[in-house]
Coordinates of C-alpha atoms in Angstrom, one line a residue:
Chain E
S1424 CA 115.2 -156.3 -152.1
Q1425 CA 114.7 -152.7 -151.9
Q1426 CA 118.3 -151.9 -151.1
G1427 CA 121.7 -152.0 -153.0
E1428 CA 124.8 -152.6 -151.3
E1429 CA 127.2 -150.4 -149.9
D1430 CA 130.8 -151.0 -148.5
P1431 CA 132.4 -150.8 -146.2
Q1432 CA 129.6 -151.0 -143.9
A1433 CA 131.6 -149.0 -141.5
L1434 CA 135.0 -146.8 -141.8
S1435 CA 136.9 -145.3 -139.1
I1436 CA 139.5 -143.0 -140.2
Q1437 CA 141.8 -140.2 -139.0
E1438 CA 140.9 -136.4 -139.6
G1439 CA 142.8 -135.4 -142.6
E1440 CA 142.5 -138.7 -144.4
N1441 CA 140.5 -139.5 -147.5
A1442 CA 137.3 -141.6 -147.0
T1443 CA 135.8 -143.8 -150.1
M1444 CA 132.7 -145.4 -149.9
N1445 CA 131.1 -147.7 -152.5
C1446 CA 127.4 -148.5 -153.8
S1447 CA 126.2 -150.9 -155.9
Y1448 CA 122.6 -151.0 -157.5
K1449 CA 120.6 -153.3 -159.4
T1450 CA 118.6 -151.6 -161.9
S1451 CA 119.0 -149.2 -164.6
I1452 CA 119.2 -145.5 -163.5
N1453 CA 118.8 -142.2 -164.8
N1454 CA 120.8 -140.7 -161.7
L1455 CA 122.2 -141.9 -158.5
Q1456 CA 122.2 -139.6 -155.4
W1457 CA 124.4 -139.5 -152.3
Y1458 CA 123.0 -138.4 -149.0
R1459 CA 124.5 -138.1 -145.5
Q1460 CA 122.4 -138.4 -142.2
N1461 CA 124.0 -137.4 -138.9
S1462 CA 123.0 -139.7 -135.8
G1463 CA 119.4 -139.3 -135.2
R1464 CA 118.8 -136.8 -137.9
G1465 CA 117.2 -136.3 -141.2
L1466 CA 119.0 -136.7 -144.5
V1467 CA 120.7 -134.0 -146.2
H1468 CA 121.3 -134.4 -149.9
L1469 CA 125.1 -134.3 -151.2
I1470 CA 125.2 -134.8 -154.8
L1471 CA 123.5 -136.0 -157.7
I1472 CA 125.1 -137.7 -160.6
R1473 CA 123.6 -138.4 -163.9
S1474 CA 123.7 -141.5 -165.8
N1475 CA 125.7 -140.0 -168.6
E1476 CA 128.3 -138.4 -166.1
R1477 CA 131.3 -140.5 -165.1
E1478 CA 132.6 -138.2 -162.3
K1479 CA 131.3 -135.2 -160.6
H1480 CA 132.8 -132.8 -157.8
S1481 CA 131.4 -130.7 -155.1
G1482 CA 133.9 -129.1 -152.6
R1483 CA 135.5 -132.0 -151.0
L1484 CA 133.3 -134.7 -152.3
R1485 CA 134.1 -136.6 -155.4
V1486 CA 131.6 -139.2 -156.9
T1487 CA 132.1 -141.6 -159.5
L1488 CA 129.6 -143.6 -161.6
D1489 CA 130.1 -146.8 -163.4
T1490 CA 126.9 -147.6 -165.2
S1491 CA 128.3 -150.8 -166.7
K1492 CA 129.2 -152.2 -163.4
K1493 CA 126.3 -150.4 -161.6
S1494 CA 128.4 -149.0 -159.1
S1495 CA 129.3 -145.5 -157.7
S1496 CA 131.7 -144.5 -155.1
L1497 CA 131.9 -141.3 -153.1
L1498 CA 135.3 -140.2 -152.1
I1499 CA 135.6 -137.1 -149.2
T1500 CA 139.0 -135.8 -149.4
A1501 CA 140.8 -134.2 -146.2
S1502 CA 138.1 -135.6 -143.7
R1503 CA 137.0 -133.6 -140.7
A1504 CA 135.5 -134.8 -137.5
A1505 CA 132.4 -133.2 -138.8
D1506 CA 132.3 -135.5 -141.5
T1507 CA 131.2 -138.3 -139.0
A1508 CA 127.8 -139.5 -140.3
S1509 CA 126.2 -142.3 -142.0
Y1510 CA 126.3 -142.0 -145.8
F1511 CA 123.8 -143.6 -148.4
C1512 CA 123.6 -143.8 -151.9
A1513 CA 120.1 -143.9 -153.6
T1514 CA 118.5 -144.6 -156.7
R1515 CA 115.2 -144.0 -158.0
Q1516 CA 113.0 -146.9 -159.0
G1517 CA 109.9 -145.8 -160.8
N1518 CA 108.4 -143.0 -158.6
K1519 CA 110.4 -144.4 -155.4
L1520 CA 113.7 -143.3 -154.0
V1521 CA 115.4 -146.6 -152.8
F1522 CA 118.4 -146.4 -150.6
G1523 CA 121.5 -148.6 -150.1
A1524 CA 122.5 -150.0 -146.8
G1525 CA 124.7 -147.2 -145.9
T1526 CA 128.3 -146.5 -144.6
I1527 CA 128.9 -145.3 -141.3
L1528 CA 132.0 -143.1 -141.2
R1529 CA 133.8 -142.0 -138.0
V1530 CA 136.4 -139.4 -138.3
K1531 CA 138.8 -139.1 -135.3
S1532 CA 140.3 -136.0 -134.4
Chain P
G1381 CA 116.0 -125.1 -150.8
A1382 CA 112.6 -126.5 -150.1
V1383 CA 111.9 -127.2 -146.5
V1384 CA 110.0 -130.5 -144.9
S1385 CA 108.8 -130.5 -141.4
Q1386 CA 107.6 -133.2 -139.2
H1387 CA 105.8 -133.2 -136.1
P1388 CA 106.5 -134.2 -133.2
S1389 CA 110.2 -134.8 -133.5
W1390 CA 110.2 -137.6 -130.7
V1391 CA 107.3 -139.3 -129.0
I1392 CA 107.0 -142.1 -126.2
C1393 CA 103.7 -144.0 -126.0
K1394 CA 102.3 -146.8 -124.1
S1395 CA 101.7 -150.1 -126.0
G1396 CA 98.2 -150.1 -127.3
T1397 CA 97.8 -146.7 -128.1
S1398 CA 97.8 -144.6 -131.5
V1399 CA 100.2 -141.9 -132.5
K1400 CA 100.1 -139.5 -135.4
I1401 CA 103.1 -138.1 -137.1
E1402 CA 102.5 -135.2 -139.3
C1403 CA 104.8 -134.3 -142.4
R1404 CA 104.5 -130.9 -144.0
S1405 CA 106.0 -129.4 -147.1
L1406 CA 106.5 -125.6 -145.9
D1407 CA 107.3 -123.8 -149.1
F1408 CA 106.2 -126.1 -151.9
Q1409 CA 103.4 -128.3 -153.0
A1410 CA 103.9 -131.9 -152.9
T1411 CA 101.5 -134.4 -154.6
T1412 CA 103.5 -137.1 -153.6
M1413 CA 105.0 -137.8 -150.0
F1414 CA 106.8 -140.8 -148.9
W1415 CA 107.1 -142.5 -145.6
Y1416 CA 110.3 -144.4 -144.6
R1417 CA 111.1 -146.2 -141.3
Q1418 CA 114.8 -146.7 -140.1
F1419 CA 115.9 -149.0 -137.4
P1420 CA 119.4 -148.3 -135.6
K1421 CA 122.0 -148.7 -137.8
Q1422 CA 120.2 -149.7 -140.6
S1423 CA 119.1 -147.9 -143.9
L1424 CA 115.8 -146.2 -144.7
M1425 CA 112.9 -148.6 -145.7
L1426 CA 110.1 -147.3 -147.8
M1427 CA 106.9 -147.9 -146.2
A1428 CA 104.5 -146.5 -148.3
T1429 CA 104.0 -143.7 -151.0
S1430 CA 101.1 -141.1 -150.2
N1431 CA 99.3 -139.3 -153.1
E1432 CA 97.3 -136.5 -152.4
G1433 CA 93.8 -137.2 -152.5
S1434 CA 94.0 -140.8 -153.2
K1435 CA 94.9 -143.9 -151.3
A1436 CA 98.5 -144.5 -150.2
T1437 CA 100.5 -147.3 -151.7
Y1438 CA 102.0 -149.6 -149.4
E1439 CA 105.2 -151.7 -149.9
Q1440 CA 105.1 -155.3 -149.4
G1441 CA 105.0 -156.5 -145.9
V1442 CA 103.6 -153.2 -144.5
E1443 CA 100.2 -153.5 -142.8
K1444 CA 98.2 -150.7 -144.3
D1445 CA 95.6 -151.2 -141.4
K1446 CA 98.3 -150.4 -138.9
F1447 CA 100.0 -147.7 -140.5
L1448 CA 97.3 -145.3 -141.7
I1449 CA 98.1 -142.7 -144.2
N1450 CA 96.3 -139.4 -145.0
H1451 CA 97.4 -137.1 -147.7
A1452 CA 94.5 -134.6 -147.4
S1453 CA 96.3 -131.5 -148.8
L1454 CA 99.3 -130.7 -151.2
T1455 CA 101.3 -129.8 -148.2
L1456 CA 100.3 -132.2 -145.4
S1457 CA 100.6 -136.1 -145.1
T1458 CA 100.0 -137.9 -141.8
L1459 CA 101.2 -141.4 -140.5
T1460 CA 99.2 -142.8 -137.7
V1461 CA 100.7 -146.0 -135.9
T1462 CA 97.7 -147.8 -134.5
S1463 CA 97.9 -150.0 -131.6
A1464 CA 101.6 -149.4 -131.4
H1465 CA 103.9 -152.2 -129.8
P1466 CA 107.4 -151.9 -128.7
E1467 CA 108.3 -153.5 -132.1
D1468 CA 106.9 -150.5 -133.8
S1469 CA 109.7 -148.2 -132.0
S1470 CA 111.6 -147.0 -134.9
F1471 CA 112.8 -143.5 -136.5
Y1472 CA 110.1 -142.3 -138.9
I1473 CA 111.2 -140.0 -142.0
C1474 CA 109.0 -138.4 -144.3
S1475 CA 109.8 -137.2 -147.7
A1476 CA 108.2 -134.7 -150.1
R1477 CA 108.6 -134.5 -153.8
R1478 CA 108.6 -131.5 -155.4
T1479 CA 107.5 -131.9 -159.2
E1480 CA 108.8 -128.8 -160.6
G1481 CA 112.4 -129.0 -162.3
V1482 CA 114.1 -131.6 -164.0
Y1483 CA 115.0 -134.3 -161.6
N1484 CA 111.8 -134.2 -159.7
E1485 CA 113.7 -133.4 -156.3
Q1486 CA 112.8 -135.4 -152.9
F1487 CA 113.2 -133.6 -149.7
F1488 CA 113.4 -135.1 -146.2
G1489 CA 111.8 -134.3 -142.9
P1490 CA 114.1 -134.5 -139.9
G1491 CA 112.5 -137.7 -138.8
T1492 CA 110.3 -138.5 -135.6
R1493 CA 111.6 -140.9 -133.0
L1494 CA 108.8 -143.3 -131.8
T1495 CA 109.3 -145.2 -128.5
V1496 CA 106.7 -147.6 -127.5
L1497 CA 106.9 -148.6 -123.9

């Protein structure tokens, strides 16, 4: 299968709450990336974490990586309605960037 | 950041016609471009890898005669959906890989919504 798995598949929270999304992958990696996609739009690159990093921050985003478990998590703190989107993790397999199944996040105001 | 454009952004066509989608890297050269397909509420599935000046490499299950890819220059790749049918209706996203830099960054176009009637 091309895809890793992400959970939850869908997440609905209130504005101001934190949102956590998880991603698992199958192969060894050099890095893992997270992307956001607003409905019907292209992808926006959020953050890249290298295999020798355990945690990385960017604004309200916090990404963790556990290479022993082949998993990563994306935490969005103090969520806003504008964070409503689909979120995908992606890993590189050879020349290809392969995406997880994605989490649909809805932030209610 | 680098910009990738797609044209058209959306297209509606009749069953049996062919549709061409263009993908351009606007401010960098891309020896490799990728074409993805995305069905509603699903993830991006890689269809093929397009290499400038050579034949595209298709993923398993993707018909190369139906989805023609041409990467004639370092800034342009085209995807032609031949004899389109309603089941080809999808969101097609291209991506261009910039080889300069440490991580071989990959940039995504805004996508093309294809609806086949």
